[in-house]
Amino acid sequence: MFGKLRVQLLSIFLIFGLINIFIIFLYSFGSKRKNQIEKIEDRLHNIELLIYKDAQQINNFFTYETKRSNYFDTHNSYFLEQHQTFIVQVKTELEELRLTNEFFIRNNSNKISTICHNLDSMVTATDSIMNLIYFRGFKDYGIEGDMRNHAHALEEIKGVDLTDLLMLRRHEKDYIIRNEEKYIVQFQERMAQMKANYTTNKSLSPEEKKRIDTELYLYQESFIKMIEIDRLIGIKDNTALKAKLDSIINTLVIDSENLNNYCNDYKLRAYRNIRNISILLLMGIIAVSVILSIKLSKRVTKRVSLLSVNISDFISSGFAKFELIQSNKRDDEVGLLIKNFELLKLKIHDQLNYLEVKVQERTEEINIQKEYILSQNKRFMDSLRSALSIQEAMLPDKSYIGETFPEHFIFFRPKDLVSGDFYWFKRIQNQEMDISVIAIVDCTGHGVPGAFMSMLGIALLNDIIIKKDVNTSAHILNKLRKNVINTLAHHNNAVKVNDGMDVAVTIVDHGQKKLQYSGANRNLVRIRNNKLEIIKGDKMCIGKSIKEDVDFSFTELDYADNDIIYMFTDGFADQFGGPNNNKYLRRKLLNFLLGISHYSMDVQKQSIDSELNGWMKNADQTDDILVTGFKLNY
């Protein structure tokens, strides 16, 4: 029975495979047929277009070239060259159509032959007209040129009445321009009158009369030949060869249009047949699929359904319900599945009992570990709170700063409970000086590592000031860098390159009204009269680096009443947020500070807080944030 079910499935797959191969073959045949019909249609469209273009070139020749001397000089014309090119292209396309093995072409071979015949007739008629036009000439060329030469010869003969000759030429020109019979009559009458006049003229010698008679005869003969050629061509009144050519062109256009329309109808019928065959084939495939599915379903799905229901009941009962599946046939693939599932249920029962015991043991162990972790976490948080209290105690009191700078603000928002950013302030008043030292520091990292670095920085700054080692702001940074490197090297043996601080130090000399600034990767911003100025620091850090032997520089400048100075770490500018979750960036922060600088310092602090909250929204804080502002007054 194993083989029977497998053979049935393989047979069904084989049938579907053969059906798919047949569908692919039919689709390929239909696509090939469709492409062939579209190519024929394109050729017919091209033939029709070429015939239209050729007719246009012939018409352009009649309109322009017959009035140009260049054609009669060279017997060459751009329009005739285009005409010949189009004829060759049409014949090529027709020959390609004849070679096409398509029912539509075979059924319309007589129409294609008719087009070829009419095409040859058009070429013959066109060549005849072109030759006649060239023979007729224009102005100084051909027969018209001969008439002009005879007229000029008559002008040179004494005794010829120039008035009569001018009237004769006028009738000639009137005929050439208007092509009316009355001008032929007027020409003949004037010619007869001139002959009578010179015949009776006794003042002319016999030789002169003979010469006049000869020239008039040749003039008249040329005029008659021109009339005959015009009648043969029939350009001006659309008769004779011109009418025949127009008729041939119209027949060609109509035949090509009819053939094109017939091809379009044939294409629609072919597409309709392909669509109908595809629909019938699809319906047949669906019917065969349904029949095979039903047949296979009756043999297989009943027991599979019983197995599925039993599995669902077993799972929904929490693997507790154990019931045998009622099935007599267990010697095929489905029967093997039923047997294996019943064995699986027995193993699951045994495993569940074993796991229950293990879960109880693990639960007790996890509860013990949980209590230990909670205890450790409480101790850790208590330590952090103690560290926070210590760090806050080491920061200068804001009221102490306010005694020197009544108008100031300090916006300080650590990322974690403790911070790697800190601010520092000290006023030194004695007989030698009256200065205030302001510093903001951004230590490597944040949280606990940053807090340790910040306490080190506070201690070292206090040590430098206590020793009154305050020559310049640059001197403070040089001493601070040296002490940081020595301290870290003493405790760690090897100082990491990225352990250190970015520092901004400002010394305000209240006596001399001067400002001195030095920065380690930090800049000072001063706003005076609503104009922002950046006092740049050095691109060096406080710590181990390749520039540790290079001294820091300082900038000294006077300050005016109501000048505002800002110092800040990079936390605000690096904060992600906004509609696209981008960094806030330093340029935007500078523009914001300039925009709020006319407010009071308390309002500025509130504005900074609102701006940061609006930018962050639900985003996490990236780093510790510290922004300070001081208004300088005399």
XYZ file of C-alpha atoms in Angstrom:
634
model
C 0.000 0.000 0.000
C 3.011 2.280 0.480
C 3.715 2.127 -3.219
C 0.098 2.643 -4.213
C -0.313 6.057 -2.570
C 3.110 7.191 -3.759
C 2.347 6.057 -7.316
C -0.955 7.947 -7.253
C 0.742 11.133 -6.164
C 3.507 10.712 -8.726
C 0.926 10.074 -11.441
C -0.933 13.254 -10.549
C 2.292 15.239 -10.563
C 3.178 13.739 -13.939
C -0.208 14.715 -15.370
C 0.177 18.264 -14.086
C 3.693 18.364 -15.518
C 2.477 17.322 -18.952
C -0.317 19.887 -18.764
C 2.202 22.605 -17.894
C 4.442 21.566 -20.805
C 1.433 21.730 -23.122
C 0.500 25.167 -21.751
C 4.054 26.404 -22.289
C 4.037 25.056 -25.845
C 0.656 26.650 -26.557
C 1.754 29.957 -25.040
C 4.962 29.888 -27.077
C 3.009 29.137 -30.242
C 0.506 31.914 -29.506
C 3.290 34.409 -28.741
C 5.140 33.486 -31.918
C 1.944 33.831 -33.938
C 1.167 37.163 -32.307
C 4.675 38.509 -32.980
C 4.506 37.385 -36.609
C 1.149 39.127 -37.134
C 2.450 42.284 -35.462
C 5.502 42.274 -37.745
C 3.222 41.945 -40.794
C 1.081 44.776 -39.467
C 4.174 46.942 -38.951
C 5.328 46.241 -42.512
C 1.913 47.161 -43.915
C 1.858 50.360 -41.873
C 5.350 51.154 -43.150
C 4.291 50.483 -46.776
C 1.296 52.785 -46.394
C 3.468 55.493 -44.839
C 6.122 55.160 -47.561
C 3.454 55.505 -50.294
C 2.168 58.670 -48.617
C 5.711 60.038 -48.368
C 6.463 59.165 -52.002
C 3.304 60.933 -53.175
C 4.386 63.979 -51.159
C 7.853 63.965 -52.767
C 6.319 63.744 -56.280
C 4.006 66.633 -55.467
C 6.965 68.641 -54.065
C 8.842 68.012 -57.335
C 5.958 69.382 -59.398
C 5.545 72.352 -57.036
C 9.175 73.434 -56.627
C 11.664 71.737 -58.967
C 9.861 72.565 -62.239
C 10.474 76.240 -61.442
C 14.137 75.908 -60.512
C 17.065 76.260 -62.907
C 19.207 73.836 -60.895
C 17.142 70.825 -61.940
C 17.471 71.664 -65.634
C 21.194 72.305 -65.173
C 22.023 69.003 -63.438
C 18.974 66.838 -64.187
C 19.172 65.943 -60.448
C 16.577 66.576 -57.743
C 16.439 65.844 -54.013
C 12.731 65.040 -54.339
C 13.391 62.537 -57.151
C 16.126 60.894 -55.069
C 13.730 60.578 -52.154
C 11.077 59.201 -54.546
C 13.450 56.513 -55.788
C 14.522 55.643 -52.226
C 10.908 55.226 -51.088
C 10.098 53.048 -54.130
C 13.023 50.741 -53.298
C 11.905 50.544 -49.646
C 8.300 49.732 -50.602
C 9.437 46.991 -52.989
C 11.717 45.558 -50.288
C 8.870 45.494 -47.761
C 6.542 43.846 -50.307
C 9.161 41.204 -51.095
C 9.575 40.482 -47.362
C 5.803 40.075 -47.061
C 5.723 37.586 -49.939
C 8.318 35.458 -48.154
C 6.226 35.361 -44.957
C 4.614 31.959 -44.420
C 1.388 33.305 -42.955
C -2.178 32.463 -43.967
C -3.097 36.135 -44.172
C -0.339 36.785 -46.743
C -1.079 33.661 -48.771
C -4.760 34.598 -48.872
C -3.976 38.146 -50.066
C -1.112 37.481 -52.469
C -3.195 38.855 -55.363
C -3.657 42.161 -53.518
C 0.090 42.388 -52.906
C 0.706 41.632 -56.583
C -1.748 44.399 -57.525
C 0.146 46.866 -55.334
C 3.437 45.809 -56.975
C 1.911 46.265 -60.436
C 0.491 49.694 -59.554
C 3.836 50.636 -58.051
C 5.564 49.824 -61.376
C 2.885 51.808 -63.232
C 3.463 54.778 -60.933
C 7.221 54.624 -61.579
C 6.632 54.485 -65.346
C 4.178 57.411 -65.295
C 6.448 59.432 -63.041
C 9.496 58.828 -65.255
C 7.481 59.815 -68.359
C 6.340 63.061 -66.776
C 9.847 63.858 -65.508
C 11.343 63.339 -68.983
C 8.654 65.504 -70.632
C 9.174 68.249 -68.056
C 12.914 68.171 -68.641
C 12.385 68.274 -72.409
C 9.861 71.140 -72.091
C 12.350 73.142 -70.030
C 12.061 76.391 -68.085
C 13.239 79.899 -68.931
C 16.638 79.368 -70.633
C 16.297 75.556 -70.812
C 14.560 73.141 -73.202
C 11.796 74.209 -75.565
C 10.988 77.250 -73.451
C 14.632 78.269 -73.732
C 14.497 77.787 -77.548
C 11.537 80.177 -77.732
C 13.464 82.760 -75.766
C 16.485 82.387 -78.073
C 14.305 82.827 -81.208
C 12.678 85.927 -79.678
C 16.096 87.406 -78.901
C 17.182 86.684 -82.504
C 14.109 88.550 -83.820
C 14.923 91.529 -81.607
C 18.310 91.856 -83.306
C 16.842 91.934 -86.877
C 16.195 95.405 -88.258
C 12.727 95.945 -89.556
C 11.022 93.744 -86.920
C 8.320 95.659 -85.100
C 9.333 95.358 -81.432
C 5.820 96.246 -80.282
C 4.399 93.233 -82.137
C 7.243 91.070 -80.788
C 6.588 92.190 -77.200
C 2.861 91.445 -77.578
C 3.753 88.023 -78.991
C 5.928 87.303 -75.965
C 3.225 88.579 -73.635
C 0.739 86.049 -75.091
C 3.410 83.359 -74.647
C 3.933 84.282 -70.976
C 0.184 84.524 -70.345
C -0.203 80.988 -71.640
C 2.727 79.667 -69.582
C 1.302 81.251 -66.422
C -2.459 80.614 -66.935
C -2.549 77.717 -69.433
C -5.709 79.002 -71.150
C -6.672 78.380 -74.785
C -7.443 82.041 -75.493
C -3.769 82.915 -75.151
C -2.883 80.276 -77.769
C -5.352 81.933 -80.174
C -4.010 85.398 -79.378
C -0.445 84.135 -79.968
C -1.376 82.640 -83.373
C -3.225 85.797 -84.418
C -0.286 88.012 -83.432
C 2.083 85.643 -85.259
C -0.039 85.878 -88.474
C -0.162 89.661 -88.213
C 3.631 89.877 -87.878
C 4.111 87.646 -90.927
C 1.741 89.867 -92.964
C 3.517 93.023 -91.800
C 7.022 91.980 -92.806
C 5.767 90.445 -96.106
C 4.319 93.787 -97.253
C 7.205 95.788 -95.870
C 9.099 96.997 -98.977
C 11.970 98.406 -96.966
C 13.166 94.892 -96.055
C 15.539 93.022 -98.289
C 14.735 89.473 -99.387
C 17.495 88.109 -97.104
C 16.030 89.935 -94.076
C 12.539 88.702 -94.897
C 13.843 85.147 -95.182
C 15.652 85.412 -91.842
C 12.539 86.856 -90.140
C 10.390 84.127 -91.681
C 12.773 81.424 -90.425
C 12.947 82.741 -86.849
C 9.182 83.232 -86.642
C 8.639 79.724 -87.942
C 11.014 78.217 -85.384
C 9.493 80.339 -82.622
C 5.985 79.176 -83.565
C 7.076 75.509 -83.823
C 8.660 75.647 -80.355
C 5.486 77.205 -78.932
C 3.340 74.464 -80.511
C 5.676 71.733 -79.136
C 5.427 73.278 -75.660
C 1.624 73.259 -75.893
C 1.628 69.608 -76.956
C 3.962 68.628 -74.074
C 1.806 70.562 -71.569
C -1.249 68.698 -72.827
C 0.583 65.359 -72.563
C 1.680 66.127 -69.002
C -1.495 67.866 -67.802
C 0.043 69.291 -64.613
C -1.830 72.596 -64.557
C -5.291 71.220 -65.335
C -4.662 67.777 -63.798
C -5.301 65.816 -67.007
C -3.431 63.340 -69.190
C -0.333 61.777 -67.539
C -0.739 63.805 -64.334
C -4.315 62.600 -63.945
C -3.170 59.028 -64.631
C -0.386 59.349 -62.034
C -2.790 60.751 -59.427
C -5.181 57.886 -60.138
C -2.408 55.317 -59.681
C -1.272 56.947 -56.419
C -4.850 57.055 -55.101
C -5.279 53.383 -56.038
C -2.035 52.510 -54.228
C -3.118 54.422 -51.120
C -6.563 52.804 -51.105
C -5.119 49.292 -51.700
C -2.555 49.705 -48.896
C -5.225 51.042 -46.537
C -7.575 48.165 -47.375
C -4.794 45.631 -46.876
C -3.909 47.285 -43.570
C -7.522 47.227 -42.395
C -7.874 43.587 -43.438
C -4.687 42.771 -41.520
C -6.062 44.525 -38.427
C -9.292 42.484 -38.668
C -7.236 39.325 -39.135
C -5.146 40.211 -36.073
C -8.242 40.748 -33.920
C -9.691 37.411 -35.057
C -6.380 35.645 -34.322
C -6.154 37.245 -30.850
C -9.763 36.281 -30.185
C -9.062 32.662 -31.159
C -5.954 32.530 -28.954
C -7.951 33.955 -26.040
C -10.823 31.503 -26.515
C -8.454 28.525 -26.734
C -6.659 29.736 -23.579
C -9.984 30.050 -21.713
C -11.104 26.573 -22.799
C -7.739 25.110 -21.868
C -7.809 26.811 -18.468
C -11.317 25.521 -17.807
C -10.186 22.022 -18.795
C -7.189 22.219 -16.442
C -9.413 23.411 -13.598
C -11.865 20.558 -14.261
C -9.088 17.945 -14.328
C -7.563 19.428 -11.172
C -10.911 19.310 -9.349
C -11.540 15.708 -10.379
C -8.072 14.563 -9.355
C -8.263 16.481 -6.081
C -11.620 14.975 -5.190
C -10.399 11.496 -6.013
C -7.238 11.872 -3.974
C -9.112 13.566 -1.150
C -11.435 10.606 -0.746
C -8.451 8.273 -0.399
C -6.294 10.357 1.896
C -7.979 13.324 3.565
C -10.521 11.406 5.640
C -7.871 9.760 7.823
C -5.768 12.924 7.744
C -8.814 14.820 9.061
C -9.226 12.267 11.873
C -5.542 12.668 12.709
C -5.829 16.499 12.622
C -8.877 16.496 14.940
C -7.111 14.143 17.354
C -4.017 16.379 17.364
C -6.160 19.512 18.026
C -7.982 17.776 20.910
C -4.704 16.572 22.343
C -3.180 20.077 22.239
C -6.300 21.888 23.520
C -6.502 19.464 26.495
C -3.014 20.519 27.515
C -1.539 17.202 26.300
C -3.668 15.340 28.834
C -6.307 13.689 26.617
C -5.184 10.285 25.321
C -7.544 8.639 22.809
C -6.746 6.141 20.021
C -7.606 7.034 16.409
C -10.213 4.700 14.898
C -8.618 3.598 11.624
C -8.215 0.099 10.190
C -5.753 1.010 7.429
C -2.359 1.514 8.988
C -0.104 0.038 6.361
C 0.334 3.147 4.214
C 1.955 6.526 4.763
C -1.063 8.013 6.596
C -1.358 4.885 8.789
C 2.329 5.249 9.682
C 1.692 8.867 10.683
C -1.149 7.732 12.988
C 1.065 5.092 14.627
C 3.922 7.526 15.126
C 1.583 10.151 16.577
C 0.216 7.708 19.168
C 3.780 6.788 20.143
C 4.580 10.501 20.310
C 1.662 11.094 22.697
C 2.996 8.420 25.048
C 6.454 10.028 25.013
C 4.953 13.493 25.566
C 3.074 12.211 28.644
C 6.279 10.776 30.095
C 8.220 13.937 29.239
C 5.562 16.199 30.795
C 5.703 14.301 34.046
C 9.496 14.607 34.056
C 9.355 18.311 33.200
C 6.859 19.030 35.993
C 9.367 17.840 38.532
C 12.163 19.811 36.888
C 10.039 22.991 36.698
C 9.329 22.868 40.410
C 13.044 22.485 41.127
C 13.969 25.323 38.737
C 11.254 27.586 40.144
C 12.659 27.305 43.622
C 16.180 27.991 42.282
C 14.965 31.026 40.261
C 13.162 32.490 43.293
C 16.389 32.312 45.292
C 18.337 33.984 42.451
C 15.639 36.637 42.087
C 15.890 37.597 45.749
C 19.680 37.835 45.417
C 19.456 40.008 42.274
C 16.910 42.353 43.883
C 19.174 42.713 46.895
C 22.200 43.468 44.697
C 20.196 45.937 42.596
C 19.047 47.805 45.731
C 22.649 48.054 46.928
C 23.742 49.291 43.480
C 21.024 51.966 43.304
C 21.835 53.081 46.871
C 25.473 53.416 45.786
C 24.472 55.462 42.735
C 22.337 57.782 44.862
C 25.292 58.246 47.230
C 27.517 58.984 44.217
C 24.932 61.508 42.984
C 24.897 63.234 46.355
C 28.697 63.390 46.326
C 28.791 64.720 42.754
C 26.142 67.381 43.484
C 28.048 68.407 46.604
C 31.211 68.904 44.556
C 29.479 71.191 42.023
C 29.518 74.952 42.821
C 26.391 76.272 44.492
C 24.220 78.297 42.090
C 23.679 81.020 44.694
C 27.455 81.386 44.970
C 27.625 81.897 41.190
C 24.672 84.323 41.382
C 26.569 86.618 43.751
C 29.015 87.354 40.884
C 26.673 86.912 37.930
C 23.098 87.747 38.994
C 21.934 87.080 35.451
C 22.985 83.583 34.456
C 21.534 80.114 33.841
C 22.848 76.566 34.000
C 20.832 73.959 32.057
C 22.103 70.570 33.249
C 20.421 67.263 32.274
C 22.491 64.073 32.863
C 21.713 61.051 30.700
C 21.858 58.688 33.697
C 21.617 59.217 37.419
C 25.191 60.513 37.570
C 26.893 62.545 34.855
C 30.150 62.830 32.920
C 29.513 66.571 32.293
C 30.065 69.167 35.020
C 30.433 72.912 35.482
C 32.977 74.667 37.728
C 33.196 78.215 39.103
C 35.551 80.152 41.378
C 35.937 83.884 42.127
C 39.349 85.056 43.290
C 39.523 88.481 44.986
C 42.713 89.842 46.483
C 45.017 92.825 46.199
C 46.465 91.522 42.946
C 43.347 90.474 41.057
C 39.571 90.291 40.954
C 38.710 87.487 38.537
C 36.104 84.756 38.027
C 37.044 81.398 36.521
C 34.212 79.552 34.751
C 34.629 76.088 33.237
C 32.379 73.512 31.635
C 33.775 69.997 31.147
C 32.664 67.000 29.060
C 34.377 63.825 30.343
C 34.764 60.628 28.339
C 31.570 58.552 28.639
C 28.527 59.120 30.817
C 26.939 57.423 33.811
C 29.281 55.892 36.384
C 32.518 55.999 34.249
C 31.841 59.623 33.306
C 31.038 60.505 36.932
C 34.405 59.172 38.133
C 36.185 61.253 35.491
C 34.135 64.324 36.445
C 35.076 64.032 40.150
C 38.710 63.699 39.087
C 38.369 66.842 36.958
C 36.718 68.826 39.796
C 39.445 67.783 42.234
C 42.244 68.713 39.833
C 40.683 72.107 38.996
C 40.312 72.863 42.733
C 43.956 71.898 43.282
C 45.138 74.215 40.469
C 43.139 77.185 41.805
C 44.054 76.566 45.464
C 47.711 76.762 44.482
C 46.810 80.065 42.763
C 48.324 78.699 39.578
C 46.176 81.051 37.450
C 48.366 82.911 35.017
C 46.173 82.480 31.942
C 43.260 80.296 30.875
C 45.704 78.376 28.667
C 47.937 77.752 31.705
C 44.956 76.188 33.551
C 44.346 73.777 30.649
C 48.044 72.859 30.372
C 48.225 72.084 34.117
C 44.910 70.177 34.002
C 46.079 68.026 31.050
C 49.393 67.224 32.740
C 47.688 66.240 36.022
C 45.036 64.089 34.251
C 47.667 62.168 32.293
C 49.833 61.626 35.396
C 46.859 60.543 37.534
C 45.466 58.069 34.993
C 48.930 56.698 34.182
C 49.679 56.204 37.908
C 46.515 54.172 38.498
C 46.171 52.343 35.167
C 49.832 51.898 34.101
C 48.704 52.531 30.460
C 46.455 55.461 29.619
C 43.873 54.816 26.904
C 43.902 57.371 24.105
C 40.173 58.097 24.477
C 40.296 58.706 28.291
C 40.080 62.445 28.841
C 37.968 65.601 28.790
C 36.787 68.400 26.483
C 37.001 71.668 28.463
C 36.015 75.320 28.018
C 37.655 77.787 30.473
C 36.772 81.484 30.686
C 38.489 83.999 32.981
C 36.507 87.216 33.552
C 38.711 90.075 34.833
C 36.199 92.328 36.635
C 38.784 95.042 37.279
C 40.130 95.472 33.752
C 36.828 94.466 32.034
C 38.589 91.824 29.997
C 37.691 88.312 28.975
C 40.208 85.491 28.470
C 39.231 82.152 26.882
C 40.882 78.794 26.162
C 39.189 75.641 24.899
C 40.036 71.973 24.537
C 37.795 70.914 21.651
C 35.261 73.505 22.858
C 34.343 77.003 21.620
C 32.986 80.076 23.390
C 29.961 81.924 21.988
C 29.541 85.671 22.651
C 26.446 87.683 21.649
C 26.695 91.469 21.548
C 23.995 93.750 20.101
C 22.158 90.724 18.642
C 25.286 89.596 16.741
C 26.848 86.204 17.419
C 30.622 85.709 17.604
C 32.451 82.375 18.015
C 35.751 82.385 19.926
C 37.396 79.110 18.901
C 39.428 76.882 21.177
C 42.185 74.441 20.256
C 41.486 71.097 18.577
C 43.126 69.177 21.427
C 41.697 67.288 24.384
C 42.639 67.066 28.065
C 44.269 63.634 28.085
C 46.681 61.421 26.253
C 47.016 62.385 22.568
C 49.548 62.985 19.824
C 49.404 66.757 20.659
C 49.937 66.419 24.420
C 53.248 68.323 24.224
C 51.640 71.287 22.401
C 50.580 74.154 24.723
C 47.040 75.458 24.646
C 46.429 78.971 23.330
C 44.191 81.705 24.785
C 42.182 84.584 23.360
C 41.886 87.871 25.309
C 39.317 90.556 24.470
C 37.407 93.377 26.124
C 33.824 92.836 27.138
C 30.994 95.352 27.075
C 28.029 95.819 29.354
C 25.223 93.258 28.626
C 27.509 90.950 26.643
C 26.285 87.332 26.943
C 28.658 84.369 26.808
C 27.531 80.757 26.259
C 29.497 77.574 26.913
C 28.075 74.089 26.274
C 29.068 70.467 25.805
C 28.204 68.488 22.677
C 25.217 66.674 24.215
C 22.523 69.086 22.951
C 23.907 69.285 19.383
C 24.310 65.475 19.167
C 20.803 64.709 20.410
C 18.679 62.723 17.941
C 15.077 63.716 17.295
C 12.849 65.715 14.986
C 10.604 64.305 12.227
C 13.481 62.362 10.577
C 15.330 61.339 13.769
C 18.415 63.415 12.880
C 20.976 65.145 15.110
C 20.093 68.668 16.301
C 23.545 69.941 15.129
C 25.685 72.843 16.382
C 24.616 75.378 13.710
C 20.970 75.010 14.684
C 21.859 75.398 18.375
C 23.791 78.638 17.658
C 20.836 80.077 15.714
C 18.485 79.101 18.547
C 20.681 80.793 21.192
C 20.846 83.949 19.057
C 17.050 83.907 18.766
C 16.467 83.748 22.548
C 19.374 85.988 23.651
C 17.123 89.039 24.188
C 15.076 87.202 26.847
C 15.933 87.072 30.541
C 18.251 84.264 31.618
C 15.439 82.372 33.391
C 13.283 82.522 30.253
C 16.269 81.403 28.160
C 16.697 78.335 30.383
C 12.982 77.494 30.070
C 13.188 77.977 26.277
C 16.138 75.569 26.053
C 14.220 73.000 28.100
C 11.134 73.337 25.851
C 13.208 73.169 22.658
C 14.982 69.999 23.807
C 11.726 68.289 24.854
C 10.063 69.239 21.569
C 13.027 67.897 19.570
C 13.369 64.611 21.499
C 9.676 63.760 21.996
C 9.812 59.970 22.551
C 13.509 59.534 21.611
C 16.051 58.413 24.220
C 18.617 60.923 25.469
C 21.927 60.357 23.649
C 24.437 61.950 26.058
C 24.756 64.222 29.092
C 23.584 67.750 28.235
C 25.061 70.960 29.725
C 24.377 74.502 28.437
C 25.433 77.642 30.429
C 24.881 81.343 29.828
C 26.309 84.409 31.669
C 25.428 88.086 31.156
C 28.457 90.328 31.806
C 27.846 93.695 33.532
C 30.193 96.405 34.799
